[in-house]
C-alpha cells in the first residue's frame, strides 16, 4: 500500500520554489516517472515504406553530392522522438545513397555502425584497410574507431543501404569523438573476403586474440546466412514466436559481433502465424524478402521488401507471413541489456 500524493498546495509550491534556487527538486513529485511500474518508451511503433520513400531518396542524389554531404543519408527518425536523430531510444538508423563514381570520404568515430545492403551491387566500403564489396542482404560491420570510406564504381548503379549506429547511446554517454582521414580514401591492403577467410571458417589465425567485442569478420554475406535459415527450416527448426531466427556472432568470442548492437536474421515460412512476445529490447527490422504483416502494440503494419519498422521495449510483437516466405533482418540493443542484467522476455 502506498499513500496517494496530493496536488501541491500553495505552501508546498512555495517550498519547491525555495529549493529550486539551490538546484534541487522533490523526488516525490517525479518518483513514478523515474521508477515506472513497467517501461514507458517515448518511441512509438512506426514503419518506413520503401516504395513511398525510394523516389525521394533518389532525389537526394540531385540535392547534394556525397562529397559535400560526407554521408548522404536520410535519417529514419522515430515520430515519438522528434529532433533526436534516433529510430529507437538508443539506436540510430538511416538510408544511405551512393551514386556511381562517388566517394564518401574516410573518417573514423567512436560510434559503431552496421550496414545492411538494400539495393545495388556496384559499391564497396573500406574498413580498416580492407575493401568490402556490397551486395543486397549483406550485413557489414564498421567497428568503433576504424577508418571507413565508401565508394561506387564509375559505371555502376545507385546503391542504397540501411545504416544502424549506436549514436544516441554514445551521445548519452558523452563519449563521441571523430577524426577525418587526410585523404578521401584510406589505403587498401586487403580485398574481398580477407576477414572472412581468416575468421569465417571456424578457424582463426594462430596468434589471434579478441581485442574487444567487435567481430573480426567485417562482412556476413547474405547467401550464407540465408542458406542457414533455409536448411534449418527444412530440418524442422521452427519457433512458434520467431519462426527460424539466428543471431550473427563474433566467432572469436561467441558473443555479439558489436558491443552495443545485436543483429539477427529470421525466416517466417509461408503461412507462419507467430505468437505474441515482448522483450525489453528496442528493435529495428528491415524486410529482406516477402510480404507479410506485423502487430506491434496497438499498431498493425503490412510490409514488403526494403520496408523498415521498429518495436519499442515491452510492446507485444506478432509476426505473420500469410502469403509467402518472409526474411527479416533486425537489430536491437540486446548486448547492453544483457550486460546490465536488464533483458526480460514474455512469450504468450
Ligand atoms: C556515419 O559515419 C555513416 O560512415 C553513416 O556511412 C551514418 C550517422 C551518424 C554518425 C555517423 C557512415 C552516420 C555516420
XYZ file of N, CA and C in Angstrom, residues 82-336:
765
model
N 11.045 13.274 -31.822
C 11.401 14.298 -32.812
C 12.668 15.051 -32.413
N 13.515 15.331 -33.410
C 14.734 16.101 -33.168
C 15.866 15.283 -32.574
N 15.671 13.973 -32.412
C 16.665 13.158 -31.711
C 17.595 12.402 -32.658
N 17.307 12.391 -33.961
C 18.054 11.558 -34.918
C 18.113 10.104 -34.441
N 17.039 9.632 -33.853
C 17.028 8.264 -33.332
C 15.804 7.517 -33.857
N 15.995 6.233 -34.144
C 14.846 5.413 -34.542
C 14.289 4.666 -33.335
N 15.184 4.370 -32.374
C 14.744 3.826 -31.087
C 15.411 4.671 -29.998
N 15.123 4.340 -28.751
C 15.664 5.144 -27.649
C 17.193 5.203 -27.668
N 17.870 4.122 -28.099
C 19.350 4.144 -28.092
C 19.973 4.062 -29.459
N 19.188 3.801 -30.494
C 19.781 3.477 -31.794
C 19.358 4.450 -32.884
N 20.269 4.588 -33.823
C 20.075 5.429 -34.993
C 19.902 4.524 -36.205
N 19.056 4.939 -37.163
C 19.001 4.251 -38.457
C 18.785 5.279 -39.567
N 19.333 4.991 -40.733
C 19.163 5.892 -41.873
C 19.381 5.121 -43.162
N 18.869 5.687 -44.275
C 19.095 5.078 -45.591
C 20.133 5.913 -46.311
N 21.221 5.260 -46.705
C 22.339 5.967 -47.344
C 22.352 5.654 -48.835
N 22.558 6.709 -49.645
C 22.625 6.566 -51.105
C 24.017 6.958 -51.588
N 24.604 6.110 -52.419
C 25.855 6.481 -53.075
C 25.691 6.230 -54.573
N 26.043 7.246 -55.359
C 25.836 7.177 -56.813
C 27.121 6.726 -57.500
N 27.013 6.238 -58.751
C 28.202 5.792 -59.485
C 29.285 6.875 -59.489
N 30.521 6.459 -59.235
C 31.662 7.370 -59.292
C 31.883 8.169 -58.022
N 30.998 8.066 -57.049
C 31.142 8.879 -55.838
C 32.024 8.194 -54.788
N 32.638 9.050 -53.956
C 33.366 8.585 -52.769
C 32.760 9.296 -51.563
N 32.429 8.563 -50.557
C 32.057 9.164 -49.259
C 33.338 9.117 -48.428
N 33.911 10.305 -48.102
C 35.291 10.369 -47.622
C 35.542 9.670 -46.282
N 36.807 9.285 -46.109
C 37.191 8.451 -44.975
C 37.191 9.225 -43.655
N 36.636 8.615 -42.653
C 36.694 9.163 -41.295
C 36.574 8.012 -40.298
N 36.750 8.330 -39.036
C 36.504 7.315 -38.013
C 35.880 7.997 -36.800
N 35.102 7.227 -36.066
C 34.428 7.777 -34.888
C 34.173 6.673 -33.864
N 33.840 7.110 -32.666
C 33.629 6.129 -31.600
C 32.300 5.407 -31.762
N 31.356 6.012 -32.496
C 30.094 5.322 -32.766
C 30.378 4.118 -33.659
N 29.751 2.993 -33.377
C 29.922 1.854 -34.280
C 28.729 1.802 -35.222
N 28.984 1.195 -36.389
C 27.949 1.181 -37.425
C 27.786 -0.210 -38.006
N 26.559 -0.508 -38.411
C 26.330 -1.669 -39.271
C 25.699 -1.163 -40.554
N 25.970 -1.881 -41.638
C 25.317 -1.585 -42.927
C 24.545 -2.829 -43.308
N 23.298 -2.644 -43.709
C 22.543 -3.759 -44.268
C 22.143 -3.333 -45.677
N 22.664 -4.067 -46.694
C 22.568 -3.569 -48.064
C 21.166 -3.801 -48.618
N 20.582 -2.732 -49.163
C 19.196 -2.756 -49.623
C 19.113 -2.983 -51.133
N 19.817 -2.171 -51.927
C 19.792 -2.395 -53.375
C 21.078 -1.914 -54.026
N 21.423 -2.552 -55.172
C 22.613 -2.163 -55.923
C 23.800 -3.031 -55.559
N 24.673 -3.228 -56.552
C 25.782 -4.177 -56.344
C 27.156 -3.585 -56.627
N 27.210 -2.309 -57.058
C 28.491 -1.814 -57.565
C 29.303 -1.054 -56.527
N 28.806 -0.965 -55.284
C 29.515 -0.159 -54.275
C 30.356 -1.037 -53.359
N 31.236 -0.370 -52.641
C 32.045 -1.061 -51.636
C 32.203 -0.121 -50.448
N 32.585 -0.697 -49.336
C 33.026 0.122 -48.215
C 34.422 -0.366 -47.866
N 35.290 0.554 -47.465
C 36.611 0.153 -46.997
C 36.628 0.341 -45.487
N 37.000 -0.711 -44.779
C 37.025 -0.677 -43.315
C 38.373 -1.212 -42.863
N 39.132 -0.363 -42.156
C 40.358 -0.840 -41.550
C 41.280 -1.494 -42.586
N 41.407 -0.862 -43.756
C 42.346 -1.340 -44.779
C 41.818 -2.461 -45.648
N 40.568 -2.893 -45.431
C 40.001 -3.953 -46.267
C 38.857 -3.391 -47.114
N 38.912 -3.657 -48.418
C 37.821 -3.200 -49.286
C 36.765 -4.292 -49.375
N 35.539 -3.922 -49.025
C 34.461 -4.898 -48.892
C 33.369 -4.595 -49.905
N 33.232 -5.443 -50.960
C 32.147 -5.224 -51.921
C 30.801 -5.480 -51.252
N 29.813 -4.693 -51.640
C 28.481 -4.798 -51.023
C 27.491 -5.444 -51.985
N 26.686 -6.357 -51.483
C 25.586 -6.940 -52.258
C 24.336 -6.926 -51.398
N 23.165 -6.865 -52.021
C 21.935 -6.821 -51.235
C 21.854 -7.970 -50.225
N 21.466 -7.635 -49.002
C 21.321 -8.629 -47.943
C 22.575 -8.843 -47.116
N 23.717 -8.325 -47.582
C 24.934 -8.460 -46.776
C 24.824 -7.601 -45.522
N 25.366 -8.123 -44.439
C 25.459 -7.364 -43.186
C 26.942 -7.068 -42.969
N 27.269 -5.792 -42.885
C 28.671 -5.352 -42.821
C 28.874 -4.519 -41.553
N 30.043 -4.691 -40.939
C 30.338 -4.002 -39.676
C 31.382 -2.911 -39.863
N 31.167 -1.772 -39.260
C 32.227 -0.776 -39.073
C 32.453 -0.664 -37.574
N 33.479 -1.366 -37.058
C 33.708 -1.313 -35.605
C 34.056 0.099 -35.150
N 33.923 0.327 -33.869
C 34.252 1.629 -33.299
C 35.700 2.031 -33.628
N 35.906 3.323 -33.977
C 37.226 3.923 -34.195
C 38.026 3.260 -35.332
N 37.336 2.781 -36.356
C 38.054 2.266 -37.536
C 37.790 3.206 -38.709
N 38.855 3.477 -39.497
C 38.700 4.304 -40.702
C 37.719 3.625 -41.643
N 36.822 4.425 -42.212
C 35.898 3.862 -43.206
C 35.501 4.906 -44.234
N 35.506 4.467 -45.493
C 35.017 5.291 -46.598
C 34.227 4.377 -47.513
N 33.341 4.981 -48.282
C 32.520 4.194 -49.196
C 32.764 4.686 -50.615
N 32.609 3.784 -51.580
C 32.774 4.181 -52.984
C 31.826 3.405 -53.872
N 31.652 3.917 -55.107
C 30.790 3.242 -56.066
C 31.469 3.332 -57.433
N 31.473 2.233 -58.191
C 32.154 2.183 -59.497
C 31.575 3.230 -60.447
N 32.464 3.808 -61.290
C 32.037 4.854 -62.225
C 30.932 4.350 -63.147
N 31.001 3.069 -63.530
C 29.968 2.526 -64.423
C 28.922 1.734 -63.627
N 28.774 2.042 -62.374
C 27.861 1.288 -61.502
C 26.435 1.829 -61.516
N 25.696 1.462 -60.481
C 24.289 1.859 -60.332
C 24.137 2.521 -58.964
N 23.024 3.235 -58.723
C 22.820 3.771 -57.372
C 22.775 2.622 -56.360
N 23.424 2.804 -55.236
C 23.429 1.755 -54.208
C 22.883 2.358 -52.904
N 22.023 1.589 -52.265
C 21.360 2.044 -51.031
C 21.575 1.012 -49.942
N 21.899 1.496 -48.752
C 21.922 0.583 -47.613
C 21.322 1.251 -46.386
N 20.933 0.377 -45.437
C 20.433 0.836 -44.139
C 21.618 0.915 -43.188
N 21.856 2.085 -42.617
C 22.876 2.245 -41.576
C 22.215 2.066 -40.219
N 22.854 1.354 -39.331
C 22.415 1.297 -37.931
C 23.599 1.679 -37.059
N 23.434 2.632 -36.181
C 24.533 3.070 -35.305
C 24.048 3.183 -33.865
N 25.021 3.165 -32.942
C 24.699 3.376 -31.527
C 24.860 4.855 -31.146
N 24.731 5.758 -32.140
C 24.999 7.185 -31.919
C 24.201 7.801 -30.747
N 22.904 7.506 -30.598
C 22.178 8.119 -29.469
C 22.739 7.680 -28.111
N 23.186 6.435 -28.050
C 23.778 5.930 -26.807
C 25.103 6.633 -26.523
N 25.932 6.777 -27.567
C 27.232 7.438 -27.395
C 27.030 8.895 -26.972
N 25.988 9.541 -27.514
C 25.680 10.921 -27.113
C 25.274 10.947 -25.636
N 24.451 10.001 -25.242
C 24.006 9.908 -23.843
C 25.203 9.734 -22.907
N 26.217 8.992 -23.394
C 27.416 8.724 -22.582
C 28.460 9.831 -22.691
N 28.201 10.852 -23.534
C 29.197 11.908 -23.803
C 30.540 11.297 -24.172
N 30.511 10.355 -25.111
C 31.735 9.641 -25.484
C 31.986 9.729 -26.996
N 31.479 10.786 -27.629
C 31.628 10.927 -29.072
C 32.936 11.597 -29.460
N 33.750 10.918 -30.271
C 34.946 11.510 -30.881
C 34.932 11.149 -32.355
N 35.540 12.008 -33.188
C 35.548 11.777 -34.636
C 36.808 12.397 -35.231
N 37.361 11.767 -36.255
C 38.522 12.313 -36.982
C 38.333 12.091 -38.475
N 38.809 13.043 -39.288
C 38.815 12.844 -40.742
C 40.156 12.277 -41.160
N 40.125 11.353 -42.128
C 41.371 10.857 -42.708
C 41.920 11.942 -43.640
N 43.248 12.103 -43.732
C 43.771 13.195 -44.573
C 43.430 13.056 -46.061
N 43.198 11.854 -46.549
C 42.794 11.649 -47.955
C 41.333 11.218 -47.980
N 40.720 11.305 -49.188
C 39.325 10.867 -49.313
C 39.213 9.368 -49.040
N 40.212 8.611 -49.545
C 40.174 7.156 -49.344
C 41.390 6.707 -48.545
N 41.169 5.775 -47.639
C 42.287 5.179 -46.898
C 42.991 4.168 -47.799
N 44.257 3.874 -47.541
C 44.937 2.855 -48.345
C 44.304 1.479 -48.110
N 44.179 0.714 -49.192
C 43.593 -0.630 -49.084
C 44.712 -1.658 -49.107
N 44.784 -2.483 -48.091
C 45.810 -3.534 -48.010
C 45.251 -4.901 -48.376
N 43.946 -5.051 -48.247
C 43.314 -6.357 -48.480
C 42.030 -6.149 -49.264
N 41.668 -7.148 -50.047
C 40.416 -7.044 -50.797
C 39.482 -8.166 -50.385
N 38.429 -8.228 -51.172
C 37.283 -9.088 -50.940
C 37.564 -10.351 -50.124
N 36.930 -10.453 -48.983
C 36.892 -11.726 -48.273
C 38.013 -11.962 -47.286
N 38.950 -11.001 -47.141
C 40.107 -11.242 -46.262
C 39.668 -11.625 -44.845
N 38.763 -10.827 -44.263
C 38.364 -11.113 -42.868
C 37.564 -12.409 -42.786
N 36.836 -12.731 -43.869
C 36.047 -13.984 -43.854
C 36.979 -15.192 -43.962
N 37.985 -15.082 -44.818
C 38.919 -16.198 -44.969
C 39.641 -16.459 -43.646
N 40.000 -15.373 -42.947
C 40.753 -15.549 -41.690
C 39.884 -16.068 -40.547
N 38.621 -15.640 -40.542
C 37.818 -15.925 -39.338
C 36.496 -16.618 -39.604
N 36.144 -16.821 -40.875
C 34.790 -17.289 -41.182
C 34.663 -18.773 -41.455
N 35.697 -19.549 -41.168
C 35.653 -20.991 -41.450
C 35.828 -21.817 -40.178
N 35.355 -21.288 -39.065
C 35.540 -21.955 -37.771
C 37.016 -22.185 -37.461
N 37.845 -21.283 -37.980
C 39.274 -21.302 -37.687
C 39.679 -19.850 -37.473
N 40.894 -19.643 -36.958
C 41.369 -18.274 -36.774
C 42.880 -18.269 -36.913
N 43.470 -17.143 -37.306
C 44.929 -17.047 -37.343
C 45.502 -17.443 -35.979
N 46.599 -18.206 -35.978
C 47.050 -18.851 -34.724
C 47.284 -17.882 -33.574
N 47.750 -16.674 -33.873
C 48.057 -15.767 -32.760
C 46.939 -14.771 -32.471
N 45.785 -14.975 -33.108
C 44.697 -14.011 -32.913
C 44.140 -14.054 -31.495
N 44.032 -12.878 -30.894
C 43.346 -12.737 -29.601
C 42.268 -11.674 -29.791
N 41.063 -11.916 -29.283
C 39.998 -10.915 -29.380
C 40.406 -9.678 -28.582
N 40.482 -8.515 -29.264
C 40.903 -7.273 -28.596
C 39.736 -6.632 -27.871
N 38.560 -6.738 -28.499
C 37.360 -6.117 -27.927
C 36.142 -6.867 -28.451
N 34.973 -6.298 -28.235
C 33.736 -7.013 -28.591
C 33.534 -7.128 -30.096
N 34.228 -6.281 -30.887
C 33.923 -6.244 -32.314
C 34.367 -7.500 -33.033
N 33.515 -7.985 -33.915
C 33.834 -9.185 -34.665
C 34.993 -8.921 -35.625
N 35.927 -9.890 -35.751
C 36.975 -9.750 -36.762
C 36.435 -10.012 -38.175
N 35.217 -10.551 -38.284
C 34.581 -10.694 -39.599
C 33.863 -9.387 -39.907
N 34.207 -8.778 -41.031
C 33.619 -7.472 -41.336
C 32.378 -7.589 -42.213
N 32.251 -8.714 -42.950
C 31.047 -8.892 -43.782
C 30.479 -10.284 -43.588
N 29.177 -10.350 -43.403
C 28.441 -11.609 -43.320
C 27.582 -11.679 -44.581
N 28.058 -12.414 -45.633
C 27.340 -12.391 -46.910
C 25.953 -13.020 -46.772
N 25.018 -12.445 -47.524
C 23.622 -12.877 -47.404
C 23.439 -14.352 -47.733
N 24.098 -14.830 -48.813
C 23.855 -16.218 -49.257
C 24.061 -17.204 -48.115
N 25.114 -16.988 -47.337
C 25.436 -17.959 -46.286
C 24.418 -17.914 -45.157
N 24.032 -16.697 -44.752
C 23.068 -16.570 -43.652
C 21.710 -17.105 -44.097
N 21.352 -16.792 -45.334
C 20.052 -17.235 -45.880
C 20.008 -18.758 -45.983
N 21.128 -19.330 -46.416
C 21.197 -20.789 -46.561
C 21.006 -21.473 -45.206
N 21.610 -20.902 -44.173
C 21.467 -21.497 -42.833
C 19.998 -21.525 -42.417
N 19.286 -20.427 -42.667
C 17.866 -20.373 -42.291
C 17.063 -21.410 -43.078
N 17.328 -21.471 -44.381
C 16.582 -22.388 -45.248
C 16.788 -23.833 -44.806
N 18.035 -24.185 -44.555
C 18.327 -25.577 -44.204
C 17.766 -25.926 -42.828
N 17.863 -24.978 -41.899
C 17.284 -25.215 -40.565
C 15.790 -25.431 -40.670
N 15.157 -24.621 -41.520
C 13.708 -24.758 -41.702
C 13.378 -26.150 -42.231
N 14.144 -26.586 -43.235
C 13.883 -27.915 -43.805
C 14.127 -29.017 -42.781
N 15.001 -28.755 -41.828
C 15.272 -29.748 -40.781
C 14.276 -29.647 -39.637
N 13.295 -28.737 -39.769
C 12.182 -28.716 -38.814
C 12.341 -27.768 -37.638
N 13.364 -26.902 -37.669
C 13.557 -25.956 -36.566
C 12.638 -24.757 -36.742
N 11.485 -24.768 -36.099
C 10.584 -23.617 -36.231
C 10.103 -23.225 -34.838
N 10.360 -21.969 -34.487
C 9.942 -21.469 -33.182
C 8.577 -20.792 -33.343
N 7.672 -21.030 -32.415
C 6.285 -20.550 -32.568
C 6.182 -19.029 -32.497
N 7.200 -18.356 -31.961
C 7.183 -16.896 -31.846
C 8.045 -16.248 -32.937
N 9.221 -16.847 -33.211
C 10.240 -16.214 -34.060
C 10.314 -16.784 -35.467
N 9.685 -17.923 -35.741
C 9.971 -18.630 -36.991
C 11.351 -19.257 -36.867
N 12.168 -19.156 -37.889
C 13.553 -19.631 -37.799
C 14.423 -18.389 -37.640
N 14.993 -18.202 -36.458
C 15.745 -16.964 -36.192
C 17.143 -17.290 -35.697
N 18.141 -16.670 -36.332
C 19.528 -16.847 -35.912
C 20.116 -15.478 -35.584
N 21.080 -15.498 -34.655
C 21.810 -14.253 -34.410
C 23.170 -14.342 -35.069
N 23.668 -13.235 -35.555
C 25.022 -13.170 -36.083
C 25.974 -13.177 -34.877
N 27.118 -13.868 -35.018
C 28.034 -13.916 -33.876
C 29.422 -13.383 -34.220
N 30.122 -13.019 -33.194
C 31.556 -12.759 -33.267
C 32.230 -14.121 -33.055
N 32.881 -14.674 -34.098
C 33.410 -16.033 -33.955
C 34.546 -16.120 -32.929
N 35.160 -14.988 -32.607
C 36.275 -15.016 -31.662
C 35.792 -15.114 -30.215
N 34.538 -14.720 -29.975
C 34.030 -14.720 -28.593
C 32.752 -15.533 -28.448
N 32.063 -15.785 -29.555
C 30.748 -16.414 -29.480
C 29.658 -15.417 -29.128
N 30.060 -14.196 -28.766
C 29.098 -13.159 -28.359
C 28.592 -12.355 -29.546
N 28.036 -11.213 -29.252
C 27.509 -10.345 -30.298
C 28.663 -9.791 -31.133
N 28.415 -9.502 -32.413
C 29.512 -9.005 -33.256
C 29.864 -7.538 -33.014
N 29.041 -6.837 -32.246
C 29.317 -5.430 -31.944
C 28.966 -5.199 -30.480
N 29.654 -4.223 -29.844
C 29.487 -4.050 -28.397
C 28.053 -3.696 -28.009
N 27.402 -2.839 -28.785
C 26.118 -2.298 -28.321
C 24.925 -2.708 -29.173
N 25.171 -3.421 -30.262
C 24.060 -3.767 -31.165
C 24.104 -5.259 -31.479
N 22.952 -5.909 -31.364
C 22.848 -7.330 -31.735
C 22.041 -7.449 -33.013
N 22.609 -8.081 -34.060
C 21.874 -8.273 -35.307
C 21.361 -9.710 -35.471
N 20.270 -9.845 -36.197
C 19.592 -11.136 -36.378
C 19.094 -11.274 -37.812
N 18.884 -12.525 -38.226
C 18.191 -12.788 -39.491
C 17.179 -13.888 -39.214
N 15.942 -13.712 -39.710
C 14.922 -14.725 -39.436
C 14.057 -14.985 -40.653
N 13.610 -16.238 -40.726
C 12.736 -16.692 -41.811
C 11.363 -16.987 -41.229
N 10.339 -16.368 -41.813
C 8.959 -16.711 -41.467
C 8.423 -17.477 -42.673
N 8.316 -18.813 -42.553
C 7.878 -19.576 -43.720
C 6.435 -19.227 -44.079
N 6.117 -19.341 -45.356
C 4.761 -19.046 -45.833
C 3.725 -19.701 -44.913
N 2.721 -18.924 -44.493
C 1.664 -19.455 -43.630
C 1.986 -19.342 -42.140
N 3.142 -18.760 -41.788
C 3.530 -18.638 -40.377
C 2.628 -17.631 -39.662
N 2.100 -18.039 -38.524
C 1.302 -17.137 -37.668
C 1.977 -17.118 -36.313
N 2.861 -16.153 -36.100
C 3.643 -16.122 -34.869
C 2.778 -15.823 -33.654
N 3.196 -16.347 -32.501
C 2.534 -15.992 -31.245
C 3.134 -14.682 -30.735
N 2.373 -13.931 -29.915
C 2.891 -12.649 -29.414
C 3.985 -12.819 -28.356
N 4.986 -11.963 -28.454
C 6.053 -11.931 -27.441
C 6.391 -10.483 -27.150
N 7.024 -10.243 -26.026
C 7.600 -8.919 -25.803
C 8.898 -9.061 -25.049
N 9.815 -8.138 -25.319
C 11.097 -8.123 -24.622
C 11.431 -6.669 -24.280
N 12.468 -6.479 -23.459
C 12.884 -5.116 -23.117
C 13.780 -4.506 -24.189
N 14.028 -5.254 -25.263
C 14.814 -4.685 -26.370
C 14.004 -3.641 -27.142
N 14.681 -2.643 -27.713
C 14.075 -1.843 -28.776
C 14.708 -2.346 -30.064
N 13.866 -2.648 -31.044
C 14.333 -3.374 -32.232
C 13.971 -2.647 -33.515
N 14.890 -2.715 -34.475
C 14.658 -2.202 -35.831
C 14.651 -3.390 -36.778
N 13.619 -3.505 -37.596
C 13.512 -4.591 -38.564
C 13.654 -4.030 -39.972
N 14.320 -4.783 -40.844
C 14.371 -4.424 -42.261
C 13.928 -5.654 -43.052
N 12.912 -5.488 -43.894
C 12.373 -6.615 -44.640
C 13.307 -6.923 -45.811
N 13.746 -8.174 -45.899
C 14.643 -8.556 -46.985
C 13.853 -9.195 -48.124
N 13.014 -10.163 -47.787
C 12.237 -10.880 -48.803
C 10.804 -11.029 -48.328
N 9.874 -10.942 -49.255
C 8.494 -11.338 -48.992
C 7.625 -10.242 -48.404
N 6.320 -10.469 -48.533
C 5.326 -9.574 -47.933
C 4.701 -10.264 -46.747
N 4.477 -9.511 -45.691
C 3.856 -10.097 -44.508
C 3.241 -9.010 -43.661
N 2.946 -9.354 -42.405
C 2.363 -8.346 -41.522
C 2.955 -8.492 -40.127
N 2.867 -7.390 -39.398
C 3.364 -7.375 -38.020
C 2.413 -6.554 -37.182
N 2.203 -6.993 -35.951
C 1.456 -6.189 -34.986
C 2.439 -5.801 -33.888
N 2.552 -4.507 -33.633
C 3.414 -4.020 -32.549
C 2.550 -3.171 -31.641
N 2.343 -3.615 -30.403
C 1.418 -2.903 -29.517
C 0.056 -2.844 -30.178
N -0.484 -1.618 -30.300
C -1.828 -1.483 -30.876
C -1.786 -1.214 -32.379
N -0.566 -1.188 -32.954
C -0.451 -0.876 -34.391
C -0.216 -2.128 -35.217
N -0.800 -2.165 -36.415
C -0.567 -3.267 -37.350
C -0.021 -2.700 -38.647
N 0.999 -3.342 -39.177
C 1.581 -2.899 -40.448
C 1.668 -4.076 -41.406
N 1.296 -3.837 -42.676
C 1.661 -4.768 -43.741
C 2.987 -4.272 -44.277
N 3.878 -5.193 -44.586
C 5.193 -4.751 -45.064
C 5.594 -5.520 -46.304
N 6.538 -4.932 -47.028
C 7.111 -5.599 -48.202
C 8.607 -5.348 -48.228
N 9.332 -5.968 -49.180
C 10.787 -5.869 -49.145
C 11.296 -4.424 -49.058
N 12.327 -4.248 -48.244
C 13.043 -2.990 -48.012
C 12.327 -2.047 -47.049
N 11.112 -2.400 -46.594
C 10.471 -1.573 -45.563
C 11.244 -1.730 -44.254
N 11.208 -0.677 -43.458
C 11.862 -0.697 -42.137
C 10.788 -0.395 -41.092
N 10.733 -1.195 -40.034
C 9.810 -0.868 -38.944
C 10.494 -1.102 -37.608
N 9.917 -0.534 -36.546
C 10.585 -0.632 -35.248
C 9.593 -0.986 -34.152
N 10.111 -1.623 -33.121
C 9.288 -2.080 -31.995
C 9.918 -1.596 -30.691
N 9.140 -0.875 -29.865
C 9.660 -0.391 -28.585
C 9.732 -1.499 -27.533
N 10.459 -1.205 -26.474
C 10.545 -2.101 -25.327
C 9.157 -2.425 -24.797
N 8.943 -3.696 -24.525
C 7.788 -4.225 -23.787
C 6.451 -4.104 -24.509
N 6.470 -3.711 -25.792
C 5.239 -3.757 -26.597
C 5.160 -5.138 -27.224
N 4.016 -5.807 -27.156
C 3.902 -7.132 -27.768
C 4.088 -7.071 -29.289
N 4.838 -8.041 -29.806
C 5.114 -8.137 -31.248
C 4.576 -9.470 -31.761
N 3.831 -9.424 -32.870
C 3.335 -10.646 -33.513
C 3.673 -10.583 -34.991
N 4.358 -11.615 -35.478
C 4.817 -11.625 -36.880
C 4.044 -12.669 -37.673
N 3.628 -12.298 -38.875
C 2.899 -13.242 -39.731
C 3.373 -13.151 -41.174
N 3.291 -14.290 -41.860
C 3.650 -14.321 -43.290
C 2.606 -15.163 -44.024
N 1.400 -14.629 -44.203
C 0.305 -15.435 -44.760
C 0.519 -15.880 -46.205
N 1.219 -15.075 -47.008
C 1.219 -15.326 -48.457
C 2.480 -15.972 -48.996
N 3.620 -15.663 -48.386
C 4.886 -16.151 -48.943
C 5.953 -16.172 -47.849
N 7.070 -16.819 -48.141
C 8.188 -16.797 -47.196
C 8.629 -15.352 -46.986
N 8.960 -15.019 -45.745
C 9.445 -13.675 -45.416
C 10.812 -13.826 -44.753
N 11.750 -12.961 -45.115
C 13.026 -12.901 -44.400
C 13.181 -11.503 -43.819
N 13.459 -11.448 -42.530
C 13.639 -10.171 -41.826
C 15.046 -10.090 -41.238
N 15.721 -8.977 -41.504
C 16.940 -8.635 -40.779
C 16.495 -7.729 -39.636
N 17.127 -7.851 -38.480
C 16.773 -6.925 -37.395
C 17.992 -6.650 -36.533
N 17.942 -5.551 -35.802
C 18.996 -5.279 -34.826
C 18.387 -4.588 -33.610
N 19.002 -4.868 -32.460
C 18.468 -4.333 -31.200
C 19.613 -3.969 -30.265
N 19.227 -3.412 -29.112
C 20.201 -3.038 -28.081
C 20.422 -4.169 -27.068
N 20.177 -5.397 -27.482
C 20.284 -6.541 -26.579
C 21.623 -6.647 -25.819
N 22.781 -6.387 -26.453
C 24.033 -6.542 -25.693
C 24.086 -5.662 -24.439
N 23.516 -4.466 -24.537
C 23.519 -3.564 -23.374
C 22.635 -4.119 -22.270
